[in-house]
Amino acid sequence: MNTVLAAEAGSTTARNLTITLFLIFVAITLAITVWASRQTKTATDFYAGGRSFSGFQNGMAIGGDYMSAASFLGIAGIIALYGYDGFLYSIGFLVAWLVALLLVAELLRNSGRYTMADVLAFRMRQRPVRTAAAVSTITVSIFYLLAQMVGAGALVALLLGIKPGTTFLGMDADTAKVATIIMVGALMIIYVTVGGMKGTTYVQIVKAFLLMSGAIVMTLLVLAKYKFNLSSLLGDAADASGKGAAFLEPGLRYGVESGDGLKTFYSKMDLLSLGIALVLGTAGLPHILIRFYTVPTARAARKSVLWAIGIIGAFYLLTLALGFGAAALVGGEAITAQDKAGNTAAPQLAEALGVDFLGGSLGGATLLAIIAAVAFATILAVVAGLTLASSSSLAHDFYANVIKNGQASERQEVNVARISALVIGAVSIVLSIFAQSLNVAFLVALAFAVAASGNLPAILYSLFWKRFNTSGAVWAIYGGLLAAVVLVFFSPVVSGAPTAMFPDHDWHWFPLSNPGIISIPFGFLCGWLGTILSKESDDEKYAELEVRSLTGAGAH
């Protein structure tokens, strides 16, 4: 009886602490946003934070934008459940930054102003290219937004201790999830419409600091528990996982050897496809690309990516300790009992460490509350960045350059961006409420695959291929975008598998879960085909773009 009462007291304390910490974070970030709004006077302030951030500040903000809820909760969970194979996500997300640094960051900063389409449309006909870029940006951003907001809904029900049959403030679990999604959506609209890029960037810097601090503290506690002996940590993780030595070897999730040669081949292709999408996706993500415009020089753009690689690299190394620590101290069975996908492994590990080091259920509740508040902070910062990217594209690319044909004033443009943020936020809230049963990891992987299939071919061809023209850009974006979305719709992720979105139906004919291995080459092929079938060519404009991208001459 006493144990039950202590557990209830612990969960009530965790609930109160989580809410208090979350409200403190929201209050601080809203204060930052209001302060930033007073500094936001021009379109450059709204879209690019006045290009006033240093390389270190922008590197922190990129880290804050990139280390999403899927990274913190998802990767720790996938390592806890699949061991070695789960770490492939960490490697993929990190290596992706080398592609962004070497091929995109500096050239994009030198050649554009506010959005990805500024580079694509520089030597093309404005209207078709900017329309295609806006469609692609909004598609990628909304998939990513859904993942974060659905994650927020699932997380809050867990952290507030609302299980089926129980209530909180009169709300059952489903109502609480919907309320959370609406609240997160409302906050992201406020951050973007009031603070613009300056407010959003400072929110991301604060969040990156909190997330790194939380991950470092948990890693040190895990290592201290095992007296900094990694082999005993890995041994315990393998034992507690229920999979034995196989947990520390490749093949639990990908490249599974089965008696059926075709199934083994598809499993290995799926691994390759996922790797390609993760590595190439980052350099095409609109909310990451616009971050390169917030620094004053190309040198600062390079520096910010180097800082981002350092911060993100350290974070993904820490996910190793979090994932294997969760496997060892919580156990695969307890993790899947709480959440089948393993998304709650990090919070569960925090609770276990709190019980060990701070003593009793109150200690567990305290550390759980801190890590939960950090996870909320993560979600808020990422959704603000995504909303800003899509509203900027809608206002700057579609409204100012397609509808108004470049004749819109700065004030009109910024007002449309604010209205766009409101509309995109509202659409995301509605879709997220209906998408609560969807797999969060699937939505993020799809966003990466779409970005790599449509945006990346168009960006690379624009920067490096003299012959590239308007038809090529439009074909590359729409071709890659459609290929990725269609292949996922007909894959086992959506139907025909027990873990699919629609497990009771089966219309799948594409055997892989990630379309990258087909859709990314298809995007490049469409760009090449569209280009050679059109006679349009402008060598002078390409020469100007080349000089500008390499030297920064004429950059805003």
Coordinates of C-alpha atoms in Angstrom, one line a residue:
M1 CA 0.0 0.0 0.0
N2 CA 2.8 2.4 1.0
T3 CA 4.6 1.6 -2.3
V4 CA 1.5 2.5 -4.3
L5 CA 1.1 5.8 -2.4
A6 CA 4.8 6.6 -2.9
A7 CA 4.5 5.9 -6.7
E8 CA 1.4 8.1 -6.9
A9 CA 3.1 10.9 -5.0
G10 CA 6.1 10.5 -7.3
S11 CA 3.9 10.7 -10.4
T12 CA 2.0 13.8 -9.1
T13 CA 5.3 15.5 -8.3
A14 CA 6.6 14.7 -11.8
R15 CA 3.5 16.1 -13.3
N16 CA 3.7 19.3 -11.3
L17 CA 7.4 19.7 -11.9
T18 CA 7.0 19.1 -15.7
I19 CA 4.2 21.6 -16.0
T20 CA 6.2 24.2 -13.9
L21 CA 9.4 23.8 -15.9
F22 CA 7.6 23.8 -19.2
L23 CA 5.7 27.1 -18.2
I24 CA 9.1 28.7 -17.2
F25 CA 10.6 27.8 -20.6
V26 CA 7.5 29.1 -22.4
A27 CA 7.6 32.4 -20.4
I28 CA 11.4 32.9 -21.1
T29 CA 11.0 32.2 -24.8
L30 CA 7.9 34.4 -25.1
A31 CA 9.9 37.2 -23.5
I32 CA 12.7 36.7 -26.0
T33 CA 10.2 36.7 -28.8
V34 CA 8.7 40.1 -27.7
W35 CA 12.2 41.6 -27.3
A36 CA 13.1 40.3 -30.8
S37 CA 9.9 41.8 -32.3
R38 CA 11.1 45.3 -31.3
Q39 CA 14.3 44.7 -33.3
T40 CA 12.4 43.4 -36.3
K41 CA 11.8 46.4 -38.6
T42 CA 12.7 45.2 -42.2
A43 CA 12.1 42.1 -44.4
T44 CA 15.8 41.2 -43.8
D45 CA 15.2 41.3 -40.0
F46 CA 12.1 39.1 -40.4
Y47 CA 13.5 36.5 -42.8
A48 CA 17.2 36.5 -41.9
G49 CA 17.5 38.1 -38.4
G50 CA 19.2 41.1 -40.0
R51 CA 22.1 38.8 -40.9
S52 CA 23.4 39.7 -37.4
F53 CA 24.3 36.3 -35.9
S54 CA 27.8 35.1 -35.4
G55 CA 29.1 31.8 -36.7
F56 CA 28.8 30.3 -33.2
Q57 CA 25.3 31.6 -32.5
N58 CA 24.1 30.4 -35.9
G59 CA 25.8 27.0 -35.3
M60 CA 23.9 26.7 -32.0
A61 CA 20.7 27.6 -33.7
I62 CA 21.3 25.1 -36.6
G63 CA 21.9 22.5 -33.9
G64 CA 18.6 23.6 -32.2
D65 CA 16.8 23.3 -35.5
Y66 CA 18.2 19.9 -36.4
M67 CA 18.2 18.0 -33.1
S68 CA 14.4 17.5 -33.2
A69 CA 12.2 15.4 -31.0
A70 CA 12.7 12.6 -33.5
S71 CA 16.5 12.8 -32.8
F72 CA 16.3 13.0 -29.0
L73 CA 13.4 10.6 -28.4
G74 CA 13.5 8.5 -31.6
I75 CA 17.2 7.7 -31.9
A76 CA 17.6 6.9 -28.2
G77 CA 14.6 4.6 -28.5
I78 CA 15.7 2.8 -31.7
I79 CA 19.2 2.2 -30.2
A80 CA 17.6 0.9 -27.0
L81 CA 15.5 -1.6 -29.0
Y82 CA 17.8 -2.5 -31.9
G83 CA 21.3 -1.9 -30.6
Y84 CA 23.9 -1.6 -33.4
D85 CA 21.4 -1.0 -36.2
G86 CA 19.8 1.9 -34.3
F87 CA 23.1 3.7 -34.3
L88 CA 22.9 3.9 -38.1
Y89 CA 20.5 6.8 -37.7
S90 CA 23.0 8.8 -35.6
I91 CA 25.7 8.2 -38.2
G92 CA 23.4 9.1 -41.2
F93 CA 22.2 12.3 -39.6
L94 CA 25.8 13.4 -38.7
V95 CA 27.5 12.5 -42.0
A96 CA 24.7 14.5 -43.8
W97 CA 26.3 17.7 -42.5
L98 CA 29.5 17.1 -44.5
V99 CA 27.4 17.1 -47.7
A100 CA 25.8 20.4 -46.5
L101 CA 29.1 21.9 -45.6
L102 CA 31.1 20.9 -48.7
L103 CA 28.4 21.4 -51.4
V104 CA 25.8 23.8 -50.2
A105 CA 26.4 26.1 -47.2
E106 CA 28.8 28.8 -48.5
L107 CA 27.5 28.8 -52.1
L108 CA 23.9 29.2 -50.9
R109 CA 24.8 32.0 -48.5
N110 CA 26.6 33.9 -51.3
S111 CA 23.9 33.5 -54.0
G112 CA 20.6 33.9 -52.2
R113 CA 18.7 36.4 -50.0
Y114 CA 16.0 34.7 -48.0
T115 CA 14.9 31.3 -49.4
M116 CA 16.1 28.3 -51.3
A117 CA 14.3 29.6 -54.4
D118 CA 16.4 32.7 -54.6
V119 CA 19.3 30.5 -55.8
L120 CA 17.2 28.3 -58.0
A121 CA 15.4 31.2 -59.8
F122 CA 18.6 33.4 -60.2
R123 CA 19.2 32.3 -63.8
M124 CA 15.7 30.9 -64.6
R125 CA 12.2 32.2 -65.3
Q126 CA 11.0 33.3 -61.9
R127 CA 7.4 32.2 -61.8
P128 CA 7.5 28.4 -62.6
V129 CA 10.7 27.8 -60.5
R130 CA 9.5 29.8 -57.4
T131 CA 6.1 28.1 -57.5
A132 CA 7.7 24.7 -57.6
A133 CA 10.1 25.6 -54.8
A134 CA 7.2 26.9 -52.6
V135 CA 5.2 23.7 -53.2
S136 CA 8.2 21.6 -52.2
T137 CA 9.1 23.7 -49.2
I138 CA 5.6 23.6 -47.8
T139 CA 5.3 19.8 -48.5
V140 CA 8.6 19.0 -46.7
S141 CA 7.8 21.4 -43.8
I142 CA 4.3 20.1 -43.2
F143 CA 5.5 16.4 -43.0
Y144 CA 8.2 17.5 -40.5
L145 CA 5.7 19.6 -38.6
L146 CA 3.3 16.7 -38.3
A147 CA 6.0 14.5 -36.8
Q148 CA 6.9 17.0 -34.1
M149 CA 3.3 17.9 -33.1
V150 CA 2.1 14.3 -33.1
G151 CA 5.2 13.5 -30.9
A152 CA 4.3 16.3 -28.6
G153 CA 0.8 14.9 -28.2
A154 CA 2.1 11.4 -27.4
L155 CA 4.7 12.8 -25.0
V156 CA 2.4 14.9 -22.9
A157 CA -0.1 12.1 -22.2
L158 CA 2.8 9.9 -21.0
L159 CA 4.4 12.7 -18.9
L160 CA 1.2 13.8 -17.3
G161 CA 0.5 10.2 -16.4
I162 CA -2.8 10.1 -18.4
K163 CA -3.4 6.5 -19.2
P164 CA -6.6 5.0 -20.7
G165 CA -9.3 5.4 -18.1
T166 CA -7.6 8.2 -16.2
T167 CA -8.1 12.0 -16.6
F168 CA -6.1 15.2 -16.0
L169 CA -8.1 18.5 -15.5
G170 CA -11.1 16.6 -16.6
M171 CA -9.4 15.5 -19.9
D172 CA -8.9 11.9 -21.0
A173 CA -5.7 10.9 -22.8
D174 CA -7.1 11.6 -26.3
T175 CA -8.4 15.1 -25.4
A176 CA -5.1 16.0 -23.6
K177 CA -3.2 15.0 -26.8
V178 CA -5.4 17.3 -28.9
A179 CA -5.1 20.1 -26.4
T180 CA -1.3 19.8 -26.5
I181 CA -1.2 19.8 -30.3
I182 CA -3.3 23.0 -30.3
M183 CA -1.1 24.6 -27.6
V184 CA 2.2 23.8 -29.4
G185 CA 0.7 25.1 -32.7
A186 CA -0.5 28.3 -31.1
L187 CA 3.0 28.9 -29.5
M188 CA 4.8 28.3 -32.8
I189 CA 2.5 30.8 -34.6
I190 CA 3.3 33.4 -31.9
Y191 CA 7.1 32.8 -32.1
V192 CA 7.1 33.2 -35.9
T193 CA 4.6 36.0 -36.4
V194 CA 5.8 38.1 -33.5
G195 CA 9.6 37.4 -33.4
G196 CA 10.4 36.5 -37.0
M197 CA 13.9 34.9 -37.6
K198 CA 15.5 36.8 -34.6
G199 CA 13.0 35.4 -32.1
T200 CA 13.1 31.9 -33.6
T201 CA 16.9 31.8 -33.6
Y202 CA 17.2 32.8 -29.9
V203 CA 14.6 30.2 -29.0
Q204 CA 16.6 27.6 -30.9
I205 CA 19.9 28.7 -29.1
V206 CA 18.3 28.3 -25.7
K207 CA 16.8 25.0 -26.6
A208 CA 20.1 23.6 -28.0
F209 CA 21.9 24.6 -24.8
L210 CA 19.1 22.8 -22.7
L211 CA 19.1 19.7 -24.8
M212 CA 22.9 19.3 -24.8
S213 CA 23.0 19.9 -21.0
G214 CA 20.3 17.3 -20.4
A215 CA 22.0 14.8 -22.7
I216 CA 25.4 15.3 -21.1
V217 CA 24.1 15.0 -17.5
M218 CA 22.2 11.7 -18.4
T219 CA 25.3 10.3 -20.2
L220 CA 27.6 11.1 -17.2
L221 CA 25.1 9.4 -14.9
V222 CA 24.9 6.3 -17.1
L223 CA 28.7 6.1 -17.3
A224 CA 29.1 6.7 -13.5
K225 CA 26.6 3.9 -12.8
Y226 CA 29.0 1.6 -14.7
K227 CA 32.1 3.2 -13.3
F228 CA 33.0 4.4 -16.8
N229 CA 33.4 0.8 -18.0
L230 CA 31.8 0.7 -21.5
S231 CA 32.1 -3.0 -22.0
S232 CA 30.1 -3.8 -18.8
L233 CA 27.4 -1.2 -20.0
L234 CA 27.2 -2.9 -23.4
G235 CA 27.2 -6.3 -21.8
D236 CA 24.3 -5.4 -19.5
A237 CA 22.4 -3.8 -22.4
A238 CA 22.7 -6.9 -24.5
D239 CA 21.5 -9.1 -21.6
A240 CA 18.6 -6.8 -20.7
S241 CA 17.5 -6.5 -24.4
G242 CA 16.5 -10.1 -24.6
K243 CA 18.5 -10.4 -27.8
G244 CA 21.9 -11.4 -26.4
A245 CA 25.0 -10.9 -28.4
A246 CA 23.0 -10.2 -31.6
F247 CA 22.1 -6.8 -29.9
L248 CA 25.7 -5.6 -30.5
E249 CA 25.9 -6.9 -34.1
P250 CA 24.4 -5.7 -37.4
G251 CA 21.2 -7.3 -38.7
L252 CA 18.5 -6.9 -36.0
R253 CA 16.5 -4.4 -38.0
Y254 CA 18.2 -4.0 -41.4
G255 CA 19.9 -6.4 -43.7
V256 CA 18.2 -9.3 -41.9
E257 CA 19.4 -12.6 -43.4
S258 CA 16.3 -14.8 -43.9
G259 CA 15.7 -18.1 -45.8
D260 CA 14.0 -16.1 -48.6
G261 CA 16.7 -14.6 -50.8
L262 CA 14.4 -11.8 -52.2
K263 CA 13.4 -10.7 -48.6
T264 CA 17.1 -10.5 -47.6
F265 CA 17.8 -8.5 -50.7
Y266 CA 14.9 -6.0 -50.0
S267 CA 16.0 -5.7 -46.4
K268 CA 19.6 -4.8 -47.5
M269 CA 18.2 -2.3 -50.1
D270 CA 16.0 -0.7 -47.4
L271 CA 19.1 -0.1 -45.3
L272 CA 20.9 1.5 -48.3
S273 CA 17.8 3.6 -49.2
L274 CA 17.5 4.9 -45.7
G275 CA 21.2 5.8 -45.6
I276 CA 21.0 7.7 -48.9
A277 CA 17.9 9.6 -47.8
L278 CA 19.5 10.6 -44.4
V279 CA 22.8 11.6 -45.8
L280 CA 21.5 13.6 -48.8
G281 CA 18.3 14.9 -47.2
T282 CA 19.8 17.5 -44.9
A283 CA 21.3 19.6 -47.8
G284 CA 17.7 19.9 -49.2
L285 CA 15.8 20.7 -46.0
P286 CA 14.3 24.2 -46.4
H287 CA 14.3 25.1 -42.7
I288 CA 18.1 24.3 -42.5
L289 CA 18.9 26.0 -45.8
I290 CA 17.5 29.4 -44.7
R291 CA 19.7 29.4 -41.6
F292 CA 22.7 30.1 -43.9
Y293 CA 21.2 33.5 -44.7
T294 CA 21.3 34.7 -41.1
V295 CA 25.1 35.3 -41.0
P296 CA 26.8 38.4 -42.4
T297 CA 29.5 36.7 -44.4
A298 CA 30.4 33.4 -46.3
R299 CA 33.1 32.8 -43.7
A300 CA 30.5 33.0 -40.9
A301 CA 28.3 30.5 -42.9
R302 CA 31.2 28.0 -43.0
K303 CA 32.0 28.6 -39.4
S304 CA 28.4 28.1 -38.4
V305 CA 28.3 24.7 -40.1
L306 CA 31.5 23.7 -38.4
W307 CA 30.0 24.6 -35.0
A308 CA 26.8 22.8 -35.9
I309 CA 28.8 19.6 -36.9
G310 CA 30.6 19.8 -33.5
I311 CA 27.4 20.3 -31.5
I312 CA 25.4 17.8 -33.4
G313 CA 28.2 15.3 -33.6
A314 CA 28.7 15.4 -29.8
F315 CA 24.9 15.0 -29.3
Y316 CA 24.7 11.9 -31.6
L317 CA 27.6 10.3 -29.7
L318 CA 25.7 10.9 -26.5
T319 CA 22.6 9.1 -28.0
L320 CA 24.8 6.0 -27.9
A321 CA 25.1 6.2 -24.1
L322 CA 21.4 7.1 -23.8
G323 CA 20.2 4.2 -26.0
F324 CA 22.4 1.5 -24.6
G325 CA 21.8 3.0 -21.1
A326 CA 18.1 2.7 -21.6
A327 CA 18.4 -0.9 -22.8
A328 CA 20.5 -1.8 -19.7
L329 CA 18.7 0.1 -17.0
V330 CA 15.1 0.1 -18.2
G331 CA 15.1 -3.0 -20.5
G332 CA 13.5 -3.6 -23.9
E333 CA 10.4 -5.1 -22.4
A334 CA 9.6 -2.1 -20.2
I335 CA 10.3 0.3 -23.0
T336 CA 8.0 -1.4 -25.5
A337 CA 5.3 -1.8 -22.8
Q338 CA 5.2 2.0 -22.5
D339 CA 5.6 2.8 -26.2
K340 CA 5.9 0.2 -29.0
A341 CA 8.2 2.4 -31.1
G342 CA 10.5 3.1 -28.1
N343 CA 10.0 6.9 -28.3
T344 CA 9.8 7.1 -24.4
A345 CA 13.2 5.3 -23.8
A346 CA 15.0 8.6 -22.9
P347 CA 12.4 9.8 -20.4
Q348 CA 12.2 6.3 -18.9
L349 CA 16.0 6.3 -18.6
A350 CA 15.9 9.7 -16.8
E351 CA 13.4 8.3 -14.3
A352 CA 15.5 5.2 -13.6
L353 CA 18.7 7.4 -13.2
G354 CA 16.8 9.7 -10.9
V355 CA 15.7 6.8 -8.7
D356 CA 19.3 5.6 -8.5
F357 CA 21.2 8.8 -7.9
L358 CA 18.7 11.2 -6.3
G359 CA 16.9 8.5 -4.3
G360 CA 13.3 7.1 -4.4
S361 CA 10.4 7.9 -6.7
L362 CA 10.7 11.6 -6.0
G363 CA 14.3 11.6 -7.4
G364 CA 13.0 9.7 -10.5
A365 CA 10.1 12.2 -10.9
T366 CA 12.5 15.2 -10.7
L367 CA 14.9 14.0 -13.4
L368 CA 12.0 12.8 -15.6
A369 CA 10.4 16.3 -15.3
I370 CA 13.6 18.0 -16.3
I371 CA 14.2 15.8 -19.4
A372 CA 10.5 16.0 -20.3
A373 CA 10.6 19.9 -20.2
V374 CA 13.8 19.7 -22.5
A375 CA 11.9 17.4 -24.9
F376 CA 9.0 20.0 -25.0
A377 CA 11.5 22.8 -25.6
T378 CA 12.9 20.7 -28.5
I379 CA 9.6 20.3 -30.1
L380 CA 8.7 24.1 -29.8
A381 CA 12.0 25.3 -31.3
V382 CA 11.8 22.9 -34.3
V383 CA 8.2 23.7 -35.2
A384 CA 9.0 27.4 -35.1
G385 CA 11.9 27.0 -37.5
L386 CA 9.7 24.9 -39.9
T387 CA 6.8 27.3 -39.8
L388 CA 9.2 30.2 -40.5
A389 CA 10.7 28.4 -43.5
S390 CA 7.4 27.6 -45.1
S391 CA 5.8 31.0 -44.4
S392 CA 8.9 32.8 -45.8
S393 CA 8.7 30.7 -49.0
L394 CA 5.0 31.4 -49.4
A395 CA 5.4 35.1 -48.9
H396 CA 8.7 35.8 -50.6
D397 CA 8.6 33.2 -53.4
F398 CA 4.9 32.8 -54.2
Y399 CA 3.3 36.1 -53.2
A400 CA 6.0 38.7 -53.9
N401 CA 7.6 37.1 -57.0
V402 CA 4.8 35.0 -58.6
I403 CA 1.5 36.9 -57.7
K404 CA 3.0 40.4 -57.4
N405 CA 5.7 39.8 -60.0
G406 CA 8.4 41.3 -57.8
Q407 CA 6.4 44.5 -57.2
A408 CA 5.4 43.9 -53.5
S409 CA 6.7 46.3 -50.8
E410 CA 8.8 44.9 -47.9
R411 CA 5.9 45.7 -45.5
Q412 CA 3.4 43.8 -47.7
E413 CA 5.7 40.8 -47.9
V414 CA 6.3 40.5 -44.2
N415 CA 2.6 40.9 -43.5
V416 CA 1.8 38.0 -45.9
A417 CA 4.6 35.9 -44.2
R418 CA 2.8 36.5 -40.9
I419 CA -0.6 35.5 -42.3
S420 CA 1.1 32.5 -44.0
A421 CA 2.5 31.4 -40.6
L422 CA -1.0 31.6 -39.2
V423 CA -2.5 29.5 -42.0
I424 CA 0.3 26.9 -42.1
G425 CA 0.1 26.6 -38.3
A426 CA -3.7 26.1 -38.4
V427 CA -3.4 23.5 -41.2
S428 CA -0.6 21.7 -39.2
I429 CA -2.8 21.6 -36.1
V430 CA -5.8 20.1 -38.0
L431 CA -3.7 17.5 -39.8
S432 CA -1.8 16.6 -36.6
I433 CA -5.1 16.0 -34.8
F434 CA -6.1 13.5 -37.5
A435 CA -2.6 12.0 -37.9
Q436 CA -2.1 11.0 -34.2
S437 CA -2.0 7.3 -35.1
L438 CA 0.8 7.8 -37.7
N439 CA 4.4 6.7 -37.1
V440 CA 6.5 9.7 -36.2
A441 CA 9.7 8.2 -37.6
F442 CA 8.0 7.5 -40.9
L443 CA 7.0 11.2 -41.3
V444 CA 10.5 12.4 -40.6
A445 CA 12.1 9.9 -43.0
L446 CA 9.6 10.9 -45.7
A447 CA 10.5 14.6 -45.2
F448 CA 14.2 13.7 -45.7
A449 CA 13.5 11.6 -48.7
V450 CA 11.3 14.3 -50.3
A451 CA 13.9 17.0 -49.6
A452 CA 16.7 14.9 -51.1
S453 CA 14.6 13.8 -54.2
G454 CA 13.2 17.2 -55.2
N455 CA 15.2 20.1 -53.7
L456 CA 18.7 18.7 -53.8
P457 CA 18.9 17.9 -57.5
A458 CA 17.6 21.3 -58.4
I459 CA 20.1 23.1 -56.0
L460 CA 23.2 21.1 -57.1
Y461 CA 22.3 21.4 -60.8
S462 CA 21.7 25.2 -60.4
L463 CA 25.1 25.7 -58.7
F464 CA 27.3 23.4 -60.8
W465 CA 25.7 22.7 -64.3
K466 CA 26.0 25.5 -66.9
R467 CA 23.4 24.1 -69.2
F468 CA 20.7 23.7 -66.5
N469 CA 17.5 25.7 -67.2
T470 CA 13.9 26.4 -66.0
S471 CA 12.4 23.2 -67.4
G472 CA 15.1 21.2 -65.7
A473 CA 14.5 22.9 -62.3
V474 CA 10.7 22.4 -62.5
W475 CA 11.0 18.8 -63.7
A476 CA 13.6 18.0 -60.9
I477 CA 11.5 19.4 -58.1
Y478 CA 8.1 18.0 -59.2
G479 CA 9.5 14.7 -60.4
G480 CA 11.5 14.0 -57.2
L481 CA 8.6 15.2 -55.0
L482 CA 6.0 13.0 -56.7
A483 CA 8.2 10.0 -56.9
A484 CA 9.0 10.1 -53.2
V485 CA 5.3 10.7 -52.1
V486 CA 3.9 8.1 -54.5
L487 CA 6.4 5.3 -53.6
V488 CA 5.8 5.9 -49.9
F489 CA 2.0 5.7 -50.4
F490 CA 2.4 2.3 -52.1
S491 CA 5.0 1.0 -49.6
P492 CA 4.6 -1.3 -46.6
V493 CA 4.8 1.8 -44.3
V494 CA 1.3 2.8 -45.4
S495 CA -0.4 -0.6 -45.9
G496 CA 0.1 -4.4 -46.0
A497 CA 2.2 -4.7 -42.8
P498 CA 1.3 -5.1 -39.1
T499 CA 3.1 -1.8 -38.3
A500 CA 1.6 0.1 -41.2
M501 CA -0.6 3.2 -41.0
F502 CA -3.5 1.1 -42.3
P503 CA -2.6 -2.4 -41.1
D504 CA -6.0 -3.8 -42.2
H505 CA -5.6 -2.9 -45.8
D506 CA -3.1 -3.9 -48.4
W507 CA -2.4 -1.9 -51.6
H508 CA 1.4 -1.9 -51.4
W509 CA 3.5 -3.0 -54.4
F510 CA 6.7 -1.1 -53.6
P511 CA 8.8 -3.4 -51.3
L512 CA 11.0 -0.8 -49.5
S513 CA 10.0 1.4 -46.5
N514 CA 12.1 4.4 -47.7
P515 CA 11.9 5.5 -51.3
G516 CA 15.3 7.3 -51.4
I517 CA 17.2 4.8 -53.5
I518 CA 14.6 5.2 -56.3
S519 CA 13.2 8.7 -55.9
I520 CA 16.6 10.6 -55.5
P521 CA 18.2 9.3 -58.7
F522 CA 14.7 9.8 -60.4
G523 CA 14.8 13.5 -59.3
F524 CA 18.3 13.9 -60.8
L525 CA 17.2 12.1 -64.0
C526 CA 14.1 14.4 -64.3
G527 CA 16.3 17.5 -63.9
W528 CA 18.7 16.2 -66.6
L529 CA 15.9 15.2 -69.0
G530 CA 13.9 18.5 -68.5
T531 CA 17.1 20.4 -69.3
I532 CA 18.2 18.6 -72.5
L533 CA 14.6 18.7 -73.9
S534 CA 14.5 22.5 -73.6
K535 CA 16.6 24.9 -75.7
E536 CA 16.7 27.6 -73.1
S537 CA 20.2 28.5 -71.9
D538 CA 21.8 31.6 -70.3
D539 CA 25.6 31.3 -70.1
E540 CA 26.0 34.9 -68.9
K541 CA 23.6 34.4 -65.9
Y542 CA 25.4 31.2 -65.0
A543 CA 28.8 32.9 -65.1
E544 CA 27.4 35.7 -62.8
L545 CA 25.9 33.0 -60.4
E546 CA 29.3 31.2 -60.4
V547 CA 31.2 34.3 -59.5
R548 CA 28.7 35.3 -56.9
S549 CA 28.5 31.9 -55.3
L550 CA 32.3 31.5 -55.1
T551 CA 33.2 35.0 -54.0
G552 CA 30.1 36.5 -52.4
A553 CA 30.3 39.5 -54.8
G554 CA 26.9 41.2 -55.0
A555 CA 25.5 39.1 -52.2
H556 CA 22.9 40.9 -49.9

